[in-house]
Amino acid sequence: GDSVTQMEGPVTLSEEAFLTINCTYTATGYPSLFWYVQYPGEGLQLLLKATKADDKGSNKGFEATYRKETTSFHLEKGSVQVSDSAVYFCALTPAGGTSYGKLTFGQGTILTVHP
Amino acid sequence: GAVVSQHPSRVICKSGTSVKIECRSLDFQATTMFWYRQFPKQSLMLMATSNEGSKATYEQGVEKDKFLINHASLTLSTLTVTSAHPEDSSFYICSASIQGSSYEQYFGPGTRLTVT
């Protein structure tokens, strides 16, 4: 079945540092890929997405590129802020079939940014 | 836009009792709602998919008689944990997708259930 693997956390950075959170997936065909963010006490929010190979999703300074050849969707940000402290989830949904629309999540990565 | 609420946010109940959790889409119609369970420091595990007006589809290993799901309208789905046990203690999260955009889900803030 489909699966998503994220780098283990927690990740602790100083403000303005560069962030990378690795995400790789296993799925047939061309799934859609997502990054969700969960701020303390809140529900998950969609951060960015990519629906086909080589697409780059971006939002709030975060970027991730859909790499079919390496089955990866790594999240990056050039300069993190304290307000970026949250849990980040990589996820996918199949391109079609009976599981279309169902999300498979990675285990989540806790990011803490210090001033 | 696309706000999903859950009620209650936190509930404590005794073993053997039942607990109902509500999930509402506040500003859109949700043809499909999803229920997840999240254990501490672990990922979200899909429990079931709920479509308005039809029976929910449960994931493998999820007891349908224990976790009753009712999707009564396009803005409301409920999860009832029946005869709760301490091992049912968890964080339950719902999400809803907008009609015509089934792969994009909007998540509620979650409900912390503690069974004593």
PDB file of N, CA and C in Angstrom, chain B residues 3-8 20-26 28 30 32-36 50 69-80 92-97 106-111:
ATOM      1  N   VAL B   3     -13.862  26.537   6.967  1.00  0.00           N
ATOM      2  CA  VAL B   3     -13.601  26.310   8.391  1.00  0.00           C
ATOM      3  C   VAL B   3     -14.373  25.076   8.849  1.00  0.00           C
ATOM      4  N   VAL B   4     -13.685  24.238   9.599  1.00  0.00           N
ATOM      5  CA  VAL B   4     -14.288  23.036  10.169  1.00  0.00           C
ATOM      6  C   VAL B   4     -14.161  23.113  11.684  1.00  0.00           C
ATOM      7  N   SER B   5     -15.259  22.881  12.371  1.00  0.00           N
ATOM      8  CA  SER B   5     -15.229  22.900  13.834  1.00  0.00           C
ATOM      9  C   SER B   5     -15.501  21.503  14.373  1.00  0.00           C
ATOM     10  N   GLN B   6     -15.030  21.281  15.588  1.00  0.00           N
ATOM     11  CA  GLN B   6     -15.314  20.038  16.291  1.00  0.00           C
ATOM     12  C   GLN B   6     -15.782  20.366  17.693  1.00  0.00           C
ATOM     13  N   HIS B   7     -16.688  19.530  18.178  1.00  0.00           N
ATOM     14  CA  HIS B   7     -17.183  19.717  19.526  1.00  0.00           C
ATOM     15  C   HIS B   7     -17.448  18.374  20.166  1.00  0.00           C
ATOM     16  N   PRO B   8     -17.001  18.145  21.399  1.00  0.00           N
ATOM     17  CA  PRO B   8     -16.218  19.077  22.210  1.00  0.00           C
ATOM     18  C   PRO B   8     -14.742  19.067  21.815  1.00  0.00           C
ATOM     19  N   LYS B  20     -20.093  11.170  22.046  1.00  0.00           N
ATOM     20  CA  LYS B  20     -20.348  11.638  20.686  1.00  0.00           C
ATOM     21  C   LYS B  20     -19.499  12.867  20.384  1.00  0.00           C
ATOM     22  N   ILE B  21     -18.859  12.854  19.239  1.00  0.00           N
ATOM     23  CA  ILE B  21     -18.044  13.984  18.783  1.00  0.00           C
ATOM     24  C   ILE B  21     -18.660  14.520  17.492  1.00  0.00           C
ATOM     25  N   GLU B  22     -18.852  15.840  17.452  1.00  0.00           N
ATOM     26  CA  GLU B  22     -19.447  16.456  16.267  1.00  0.00           C
ATOM     27  C   GLU B  22     -18.394  17.134  15.409  1.00  0.00           C
ATOM     28  N   CYS B  23     -18.601  17.065  14.120  1.00  0.00           N
ATOM     29  CA  CYS B  23     -17.726  17.723  13.156  1.00  0.00           C
ATOM     30  C   CYS B  23     -18.620  18.522  12.207  1.00  0.00           C
ATOM     31  N   ARG B  24     -18.373  19.832  12.142  1.00  0.00           N
ATOM     32  CA  ARG B  24     -19.211  20.683  11.305  1.00  0.00           C
ATOM     33  C   ARG B  24     -18.368  21.489  10.325  1.00  0.00           C
ATOM     34  N   SER B  25     -18.834  21.575   9.098  1.00  0.00           N
ATOM     35  CA  SER B  25     -18.256  22.510   8.136  1.00  0.00           C
ATOM     36  C   SER B  25     -19.078  23.788   8.246  1.00  0.00           C
ATOM     37  N   LEU B  26     -18.420  24.886   8.581  1.00  0.00           N
ATOM     38  CA  LEU B  26     -19.142  26.101   8.951  1.00  0.00           C
ATOM     39  C   LEU B  26     -19.530  26.970   7.757  1.00  0.00           C
ATOM     40  N   PHE B  28     -19.153  25.896   4.232  1.00  0.00           N
ATOM     41  CA  PHE B  28     -19.199  25.206   2.953  1.00  0.00           C
ATOM     42  C   PHE B  28     -19.940  23.884   3.142  1.00  0.00           C
ATOM     43  N   ALA B  30     -19.969  19.961   2.710  1.00  0.00           N
ATOM     44  CA  ALA B  30     -18.983  18.889   2.637  1.00  0.00           C
ATOM     45  C   ALA B  30     -19.663  17.593   2.237  1.00  0.00           C
ATOM     46  N   THR B  32     -18.057  14.913   1.615  1.00  0.00           N
ATOM     47  CA  THR B  32     -17.288  13.841   2.245  1.00  0.00           C
ATOM     48  C   THR B  32     -16.586  14.362   3.483  1.00  0.00           C
ATOM     49  N   MET B  33     -16.701  13.595   4.549  1.00  0.00           N
ATOM     50  CA  MET B  33     -15.948  13.905   5.767  1.00  0.00           C
ATOM     51  C   MET B  33     -15.133  12.687   6.149  1.00  0.00           C
ATOM     52  N   PHE B  34     -14.003  12.943   6.746  1.00  0.00           N
ATOM     53  CA  PHE B  34     -13.083  11.884   7.135  1.00  0.00           C
ATOM     54  C   PHE B  34     -12.873  11.952   8.636  1.00  0.00           C
ATOM     55  N   TRP B  35     -12.692  10.807   9.253  1.00  0.00           N
ATOM     56  CA  TRP B  35     -12.363  10.751  10.681  1.00  0.00           C
ATOM     57  C   TRP B  35     -11.010  10.078  10.856  1.00  0.00           C
ATOM     58  N   TYR B  36     -10.146  10.751  11.628  1.00  0.00           N
ATOM     59  CA  TYR B  36      -8.798  10.258  11.884  1.00  0.00           C
ATOM     60  C   TYR B  36      -8.591  10.101  13.388  1.00  0.00           C
ATOM     61  N   SER B  50     -16.806   9.278   5.429  1.00  0.00           N
ATOM     62  CA  SER B  50     -18.240   9.459   5.623  1.00  0.00           C
ATOM     63  C   SER B  50     -18.824  10.292   4.493  1.00  0.00           C
ATOM     64  N   ILE B  69     -20.499   6.224  12.909  1.00  0.00           N
ATOM     65  CA  ILE B  69     -20.402   7.483  12.182  1.00  0.00           C
ATOM     66  C   ILE B  69     -21.711   7.755  11.471  1.00  0.00           C
ATOM     67  N   ASN B  70     -22.191   8.982  11.642  1.00  0.00           N
ATOM     68  CA  ASN B  70     -23.426   9.417  11.007  1.00  0.00           C
ATOM     69  C   ASN B  70     -23.164  10.735  10.292  1.00  0.00           C
ATOM     70  N   HIS B  71     -23.415  10.758   9.016  1.00  0.00           N
ATOM     71  CA  HIS B  71     -23.220  11.982   8.225  1.00  0.00           C
ATOM     72  C   HIS B  71     -24.605  12.446   7.789  1.00  0.00           C
ATOM     73  N   ALA B  72     -25.282  13.144   8.712  1.00  0.00           N
ATOM     74  CA  ALA B  72     -26.703  13.438   8.552  1.00  0.00           C
ATOM     75  C   ALA B  72     -26.995  14.547   7.551  1.00  0.00           C
ATOM     76  N   SER B  73     -26.042  15.440   7.373  1.00  0.00           N
ATOM     77  CA  SER B  73     -26.275  16.558   6.463  1.00  0.00           C
ATOM     78  C   SER B  73     -24.959  16.944   5.812  1.00  0.00           C
ATOM     79  N   LEU B  74     -25.023  17.898   4.908  1.00  0.00           N
ATOM     80  CA  LEU B  74     -23.814  18.325   4.203  1.00  0.00           C
ATOM     81  C   LEU B  74     -22.893  19.171   5.069  1.00  0.00           C
ATOM     82  N   THR B  75     -23.302  19.439   6.304  1.00  0.00           N
ATOM     83  CA  THR B  75     -22.443  20.232   7.185  1.00  0.00           C
ATOM     84  C   THR B  75     -22.164  19.560   8.514  1.00  0.00           C
ATOM     85  N   LEU B  76     -22.650  18.345   8.707  1.00  0.00           N
ATOM     86  CA  LEU B  76     -22.479  17.713  10.016  1.00  0.00           C
ATOM     87  C   LEU B  76     -22.205  16.218   9.892  1.00  0.00           C
ATOM     88  N   SER B  77     -21.170  15.783  10.576  1.00  0.00           N
ATOM     89  CA  SER B  77     -20.896  14.357  10.746  1.00  0.00           C
ATOM     90  C   SER B  77     -20.598  14.125  12.215  1.00  0.00           C
ATOM     91  N   THR B  78     -21.045  12.999  12.733  1.00  0.00           N
ATOM     92  CA  THR B  78     -20.774  12.682  14.138  1.00  0.00           C
ATOM     93  C   THR B  78     -20.082  11.330  14.247  1.00  0.00           C
ATOM     94  N   LEU B  79     -19.185  11.261  15.225  1.00  0.00           N
ATOM     95  CA  LEU B  79     -18.501  10.023  15.575  1.00  0.00           C
ATOM     96  C   LEU B  79     -18.898   9.685  17.007  1.00  0.00           C
ATOM     97  N   THR B  80     -19.478   8.512  17.207  1.00  0.00           N
ATOM     98  CA  THR B  80     -19.832   8.068  18.548  1.00  0.00           C
ATOM     99  C   THR B  80     -18.946   6.889  18.923  1.00  0.00           C
ATOM    100  N   TYR B  92      -8.960  12.674  18.300  1.00  0.00           N
ATOM    101  CA  TYR B  92      -9.764  12.370  17.125  1.00  0.00           C
ATOM    102  C   TYR B  92      -9.927  13.640  16.291  1.00  0.00           C
ATOM    103  N   ILE B  93      -9.637  13.515  15.021  1.00  0.00           N
ATOM    104  CA  ILE B  93      -9.655  14.666  14.118  1.00  0.00           C
ATOM    105  C   ILE B  93     -10.560  14.363  12.935  1.00  0.00           C
ATOM    106  N   CYS B  94     -11.379  15.346  12.581  1.00  0.00           N
ATOM    107  CA  CYS B  94     -12.186  15.176  11.379  1.00  0.00           C
ATOM    108  C   CYS B  94     -11.706  16.140  10.305  1.00  0.00           C
ATOM    109  N   SER B  95     -12.033  15.813   9.088  1.00  0.00           N
ATOM    110  CA  SER B  95     -11.764  16.728   7.979  1.00  0.00           C
ATOM    111  C   SER B  95     -12.933  16.657   7.010  1.00  0.00           C
ATOM    112  N   ALA B  96     -13.039  17.659   6.195  1.00  0.00           N
ATOM    113  CA  ALA B  96     -14.126  17.725   5.226  1.00  0.00           C
ATOM    114  C   ALA B  96     -13.590  18.187   3.889  1.00  0.00           C
ATOM    115  N   SER B  97     -14.151  17.642   2.852  1.00  0.00           N
ATOM    116  CA  SER B  97     -13.733  18.081   1.517  1.00  0.00           C
ATOM    117  C   SER B  97     -14.921  18.738   0.824  1.00  0.00           C
ATOM    118  N   TYR B 106     -10.126  19.913   4.612  1.00  0.00           N
ATOM    119  CA  TYR B 106     -10.020  20.962   5.623  1.00  0.00           C
ATOM    120  C   TYR B 106     -10.269  20.312   6.980  1.00  0.00           C
ATOM    121  N   PHE B 107      -9.347  20.581   7.883  1.00  0.00           N
ATOM    122  CA  PHE B 107      -9.323  19.832   9.131  1.00  0.00           C
ATOM    123  C   PHE B 107      -9.928  20.605  10.293  1.00  0.00           C
ATOM    124  N   GLY B 108     -10.604  19.861  11.164  1.00  0.00           N
ATOM    125  CA  GLY B 108     -11.052  20.417  12.422  1.00  0.00           C
ATOM    126  C   GLY B 108      -9.897  20.460  13.410  1.00  0.00           C
ATOM    127  N   PRO B 109     -10.091  21.142  14.548  1.00  0.00           N
ATOM    128  CA  PRO B 109      -9.018  21.287  15.536  1.00  0.00           C
ATOM    129  C   PRO B 109      -8.790  20.052  16.383  1.00  0.00           C
ATOM    130  N   GLY B 110      -9.669  19.058  16.276  1.00  0.00           N
ATOM    131  CA  GLY B 110      -9.470  17.828  17.017  1.00  0.00           C
ATOM    132  C   GLY B 110     -10.216  17.783  18.341  1.00  0.00           C
ATOM    133  N   THR B 111     -10.431  16.570  18.819  1.00  0.00           N
ATOM    134  CA  THR B 111     -11.083  16.327  20.107  1.00  0.00           C
ATOM    135  C   THR B 111     -10.217  15.361  20.906  1.00  0.00           C
TER     136      THR B 111
END
